[in-house]
Each structure stands twice: as C-alpha cells, then as structure tokens.
C-alpha cells in the first residue's frame, strides 16, 4: 500500500500564467477527493507578489469541502504558517528546506541552513496549533543554479529535519534530473537516516524519468508519493522546471503492478478531461490520452 498525495491545486497550478478561478481550484480539490485522494496540498501561503496564482489561498481554504481527508498548506516561513493556521481549515503544514544555497536564495531568500532553521520555526507553530507538519527537501537530486547536489548533504539535512518533530521527510526532484539508480541510493540512505519516519517522494517529469523514479523510490522504501493531476506543474523560481508526474499515470502504473493506492483511475481520467477544459489545452499526463485497459476499467 502506497499513500498518494495530490499536489495539483498547489504545485500543479502555481506556475500557470493565467489565473485559475478560485471556484475551479475548489472543483479540482473536490474531484481529487472524489477519485480517492486522502491527502491533498490545497494551496501555498507565500508572497502573492511572487506567486500570483496562490494569491487566493485564504479564499480556497474558506471554500474547502467538509472532508476527513488531510488538507495540506505549503509554507516557507513563520508568516506563511500563521496565515495558513489562521484559516482554521488546514490539517498539516508542508515546509520546504532546500539542498543548495543558490536555489534556497532564489526560492525563499535564505541559505540552505536558513531554510532548515525556518522548518524548525514552522514546526513549532504547527505543533502549538495542534497540527502536523512535514518537510520537503527541494532540489535534492540537482539544482537549477549550482548543478550536482552532494547526496551526503541531503542525508545530513534529512537527519537534522527528522529531529524537528515532523510527520515525514520528502525528497523532491524540483527540476526533473533524477535517475532511478540515484533515487534508489538516496531514498535508501535517507530512510535509514530518518527511521522510523516515512520518506515521501516528489518527482517532476521534465526529462521523462518521473515514473521510473517513482518505481525506484518505492523499491527503496518510500511509502508516500506525490503527483499532480494531468502532470501540470513547475516552479516559478527554477528555470526549465516542468510538470510533476501525472497522478493518473502513477495510479495506472501502481495499480497494474499490484500496489494499492486507493485511487479510482476512471474518475481520475474524467477529472483530467475536465481540467484540460479549464486550462484550454491537452495536459501532459499520458494515461488519460490512451484507451482504458483492460476493457473492464471504464
Ligand atoms: Zn514540485
């Protein structure tokens, strides 16, 4: 059994130039709940001047449906955490530590060490509010500015983060440069460093290695996988970053491989077609472009 986290409403949309209406963001969240998602990133509470697509984070939270699913807000600092917690609808904060100084400066105006300290501050605020918190190590497999990332640094960061009272630690391939062999080695090492906390993985399919990396990560012990409906996604501060692995492609692969996700593939494909209509273009995910297989899966 693998736990799936839908990040479409946040990572999927944040890089879109055209503003997606709050009502459509809420419809996307409702559809994700309908296709079986139990954890979902609903918004990020960041500087709206820098990420205009997330400027309606409070309005999205105010419109969230009643659900027993876990609603996650991504935050980068104490100010974001306070905004997210003030909404009263967020169950979990997702914090971000960055593996390199160059990307940490571009993404959140601090060093790599500063980003780990910020996770500690966010974790404290979440716990005081009775909420859970997790953290993602961004650029864990490669940096858009400084290139190769030393795995030993990522492992040390994961170890440091695990001491902050988090629910899990995620490894993110922000710019889609990871390969399955590297993923397997790093997930194995990070899992050992943070045991018994779970490892979550977050892959972008920029160069076509996304699903192979998901498979390698699961084989190495990762138990939580992120995806974005339709394979939308990108990062405004990482040049060339493209879409996340598509939720429905992950669901198809894992279902065929006999791994439980609790996701309803036909409902995901219907949601993909709805989202393509909202975005006005075909989305990168592949499972929704192909005929159902087997025939009974309609
Ligand atoms: Zn991402």
mmCIF file with all atom_site columns, C-alpha atoms in Angstrom, residues 90-166:
data_model
loop_
_atom_site.group_PDB
_atom_site.id
_atom_site.type_symbol
_atom_site.label_atom_id
_atom_site.label_alt_id
_atom_site.label_comp_id
_atom_site.label_asym_id
_atom_site.label_entity_id
_atom_site.label_seq_id
_atom_site.pdbx_PDB_ins_code
_atom_site.Cartn_x
_atom_site.Cartn_y
_atom_site.Cartn_z
_atom_site.occupancy
_atom_site.B_iso_or_equiv
_atom_site.pdbx_formal_charge
_atom_site.auth_seq_id
_atom_site.auth_comp_id
_atom_site.auth_asym_id
_atom_site.auth_atom_id
_atom_site.pdbx_PDB_model_num
ATOM 1  C CA . UNK A 1 90  ? -5.549 23.334 7.316   1.00 0.00 ? 90  UNK A CA 1
ATOM 2  C CA . UNK A 1 91  ? -4.638 19.994 8.926   1.00 0.00 ? 91  UNK A CA 1
ATOM 3  C CA . UNK A 1 92  ? -0.964 19.899 8.059   1.00 0.00 ? 92  UNK A CA 1
ATOM 4  C CA . UNK A 1 93  ? 1.778  22.350 7.135   1.00 0.00 ? 93  UNK A CA 1
ATOM 5  C CA . UNK A 1 94  ? 4.263  21.419 4.436   1.00 0.00 ? 94  UNK A CA 1
ATOM 6  C CA . UNK A 1 95  ? 7.580  23.203 4.926   1.00 0.00 ? 95  UNK A CA 1
ATOM 7  C CA . UNK A 1 96  ? 10.446 23.388 2.441   1.00 0.00 ? 96  UNK A CA 1
ATOM 8  C CA . UNK A 1 97  ? 14.160 23.013 3.090   1.00 0.00 ? 97  UNK A CA 1
ATOM 9  C CA . UNK A 1 98  ? 16.411 23.499 0.083   1.00 0.00 ? 98  UNK A CA 1
ATOM 10 C CA . UNK A 1 99  ? 19.516 21.421 -0.625  1.00 0.00 ? 99  UNK A CA 1
ATOM 11 C CA . UNK A 1 100 ? 21.610 24.240 -2.119  1.00 0.00 ? 100 UNK A CA 1
ATOM 12 C CA . UNK A 1 101 ? 22.258 27.849 -1.133  1.00 0.00 ? 101 UNK A CA 1
ATOM 13 C CA . UNK A 1 102 ? 21.711 29.082 -4.704  1.00 0.00 ? 102 UNK A CA 1
ATOM 14 C CA . UNK A 1 103 ? 18.214 27.626 -5.043  1.00 0.00 ? 103 UNK A CA 1
ATOM 15 C CA . UNK A 1 104 ? 17.334 28.477 -1.427  1.00 0.00 ? 104 UNK A CA 1
ATOM 16 C CA . UNK A 1 105 ? 18.142 32.129 -2.167  1.00 0.00 ? 105 UNK A CA 1
ATOM 17 C CA . UNK A 1 106 ? 16.088 32.123 -5.398  1.00 0.00 ? 106 UNK A CA 1
ATOM 18 C CA . UNK A 1 107 ? 13.115 30.239 -3.926  1.00 0.00 ? 107 UNK A CA 1
ATOM 19 C CA . UNK A 1 108 ? 12.864 31.714 -0.471  1.00 0.00 ? 108 UNK A CA 1
ATOM 20 C CA . UNK A 1 109 ? 15.648 34.285 0.070   1.00 0.00 ? 109 UNK A CA 1
ATOM 21 C CA . UNK A 1 110 ? 17.701 32.304 2.562   1.00 0.00 ? 110 UNK A CA 1
ATOM 22 C CA . UNK A 1 111 ? 20.593 29.831 2.703   1.00 0.00 ? 111 UNK A CA 1
ATOM 23 C CA . UNK A 1 112 ? 20.168 26.061 2.818   1.00 0.00 ? 112 UNK A CA 1
ATOM 24 C CA . UNK A 1 113 ? 20.906 26.126 6.570   1.00 0.00 ? 113 UNK A CA 1
ATOM 25 C CA . UNK A 1 114 ? 18.500 29.047 6.966   1.00 0.00 ? 114 UNK A CA 1
ATOM 26 C CA . UNK A 1 115 ? 15.772 27.006 5.289   1.00 0.00 ? 115 UNK A CA 1
ATOM 27 C CA . UNK A 1 116 ? 16.282 24.158 7.784   1.00 0.00 ? 116 UNK A CA 1
ATOM 28 C CA . UNK A 1 117 ? 16.004 26.676 10.636  1.00 0.00 ? 117 UNK A CA 1
ATOM 29 C CA . UNK A 1 118 ? 12.772 28.006 9.080   1.00 0.00 ? 118 UNK A CA 1
ATOM 30 C CA . UNK A 1 119 ? 11.346 24.453 9.062   1.00 0.00 ? 119 UNK A CA 1
ATOM 31 C CA . UNK A 1 120 ? 12.018 24.314 12.811  1.00 0.00 ? 120 UNK A CA 1
ATOM 32 C CA . UNK A 1 121 ? 10.134 27.558 13.343  1.00 0.00 ? 121 UNK A CA 1
ATOM 33 C CA . UNK A 1 122 ? 7.197  26.382 11.185  1.00 0.00 ? 122 UNK A CA 1
ATOM 34 C CA . UNK A 1 123 ? 7.123  23.025 13.007  1.00 0.00 ? 123 UNK A CA 1
ATOM 35 C CA . UNK A 1 124 ? 6.876  24.821 16.354  1.00 0.00 ? 124 UNK A CA 1
ATOM 36 C CA . UNK A 1 125 ? 3.934  26.932 15.143  1.00 0.00 ? 125 UNK A CA 1
ATOM 37 C CA . UNK A 1 126 ? 2.134  23.882 13.733  1.00 0.00 ? 126 UNK A CA 1
ATOM 38 C CA . UNK A 1 127 ? 2.559  21.908 16.924  1.00 0.00 ? 127 UNK A CA 1
ATOM 39 C CA . UNK A 1 128 ? 1.321  24.788 19.107  1.00 0.00 ? 128 UNK A CA 1
ATOM 40 C CA . UNK A 1 129 ? -1.798 24.858 16.928  1.00 0.00 ? 129 UNK A CA 1
ATOM 41 C CA . UNK A 1 130 ? -2.272 21.098 17.283  1.00 0.00 ? 130 UNK A CA 1
ATOM 42 C CA . UNK A 1 131 ? -1.471 20.432 13.596  1.00 0.00 ? 131 UNK A CA 1
ATOM 43 C CA . UNK A 1 132 ? 1.006  18.081 11.989  1.00 0.00 ? 132 UNK A CA 1
ATOM 44 C CA . UNK A 1 133 ? 3.928  19.225 9.866   1.00 0.00 ? 133 UNK A CA 1
ATOM 45 C CA . UNK A 1 134 ? 6.201  17.647 7.274   1.00 0.00 ? 134 UNK A CA 1
ATOM 46 C CA . UNK A 1 135 ? 9.097  18.941 5.227   1.00 0.00 ? 135 UNK A CA 1
ATOM 47 C CA . UNK A 1 136 ? 10.339 18.549 1.682   1.00 0.00 ? 136 UNK A CA 1
ATOM 48 C CA . UNK A 1 137 ? 13.994 18.796 0.679   1.00 0.00 ? 137 UNK A CA 1
ATOM 49 C CA . UNK A 1 138 ? 13.826 20.704 -2.605  1.00 0.00 ? 138 UNK A CA 1
ATOM 50 C CA . UNK A 1 139 ? 16.470 20.272 -5.310  1.00 0.00 ? 139 UNK A CA 1
ATOM 51 C CA . UNK A 1 140 ? 17.516 17.027 -3.588  1.00 0.00 ? 140 UNK A CA 1
ATOM 52 C CA . UNK A 1 141 ? 18.780 15.499 -6.848  1.00 0.00 ? 141 UNK A CA 1
ATOM 53 C CA . UNK A 1 142 ? 20.036 18.556 -8.701  1.00 0.00 ? 142 UNK A CA 1
ATOM 54 C CA . UNK A 1 143 ? 19.980 22.347 -8.563  1.00 0.00 ? 143 UNK A CA 1
ATOM 55 C CA . UNK A 1 144 ? 18.959 24.678 -11.395 1.00 0.00 ? 144 UNK A CA 1
ATOM 56 C CA . UNK A 1 145 ? 21.818 27.029 -10.468 1.00 0.00 ? 145 UNK A CA 1
ATOM 57 C CA . UNK A 1 146 ? 24.659 25.013 -8.937  1.00 0.00 ? 146 UNK A CA 1
ATOM 58 C CA . UNK A 1 147 ? 24.143 21.690 -10.728 1.00 0.00 ? 147 UNK A CA 1
ATOM 59 C CA . UNK A 1 148 ? 25.090 18.489 -8.926  1.00 0.00 ? 148 UNK A CA 1
ATOM 60 C CA . UNK A 1 149 ? 23.955 18.088 -5.321  1.00 0.00 ? 149 UNK A CA 1
ATOM 61 C CA . UNK A 1 150 ? 26.061 16.102 -2.850  1.00 0.00 ? 150 UNK A CA 1
ATOM 62 C CA . UNK A 1 151 ? 23.904 13.213 -1.552  1.00 0.00 ? 151 UNK A CA 1
ATOM 63 C CA . UNK A 1 152 ? 25.785 13.345 1.772   1.00 0.00 ? 152 UNK A CA 1
ATOM 64 C CA . UNK A 1 153 ? 24.473 16.890 2.307   1.00 0.00 ? 153 UNK A CA 1
ATOM 65 C CA . UNK A 1 154 ? 20.882 15.783 1.597   1.00 0.00 ? 154 UNK A CA 1
ATOM 66 C CA . UNK A 1 155 ? 21.211 12.842 4.013   1.00 0.00 ? 155 UNK A CA 1
ATOM 67 C CA . UNK A 1 156 ? 22.601 15.144 6.725   1.00 0.00 ? 156 UNK A CA 1
ATOM 68 C CA . UNK A 1 157 ? 19.744 17.606 6.138   1.00 0.00 ? 157 UNK A CA 1
ATOM 69 C CA . UNK A 1 158 ? 17.169 14.809 6.383   1.00 0.00 ? 158 UNK A CA 1
ATOM 70 C CA . UNK A 1 159 ? 18.698 13.686 9.667   1.00 0.00 ? 159 UNK A CA 1
ATOM 71 C CA . UNK A 1 160 ? 18.574 17.228 11.030  1.00 0.00 ? 160 UNK A CA 1
ATOM 72 C CA . UNK A 1 161 ? 14.974 17.720 9.862   1.00 0.00 ? 161 UNK A CA 1
ATOM 73 C CA . UNK A 1 162 ? 13.837 14.429 11.413  1.00 0.00 ? 162 UNK A CA 1
ATOM 74 C CA . UNK A 1 163 ? 14.752 15.815 14.834  1.00 0.00 ? 163 UNK A CA 1
ATOM 75 C CA . UNK A 1 164 ? 12.252 18.684 14.448  1.00 0.00 ? 164 UNK A CA 1
ATOM 76 C CA . UNK A 1 165 ? 9.116  16.667 15.193  1.00 0.00 ? 165 UNK A CA 1
ATOM 77 C CA . UNK A 1 166 ? 7.966  16.158 11.612  1.00 0.00 ? 166 UNK A CA 1
#
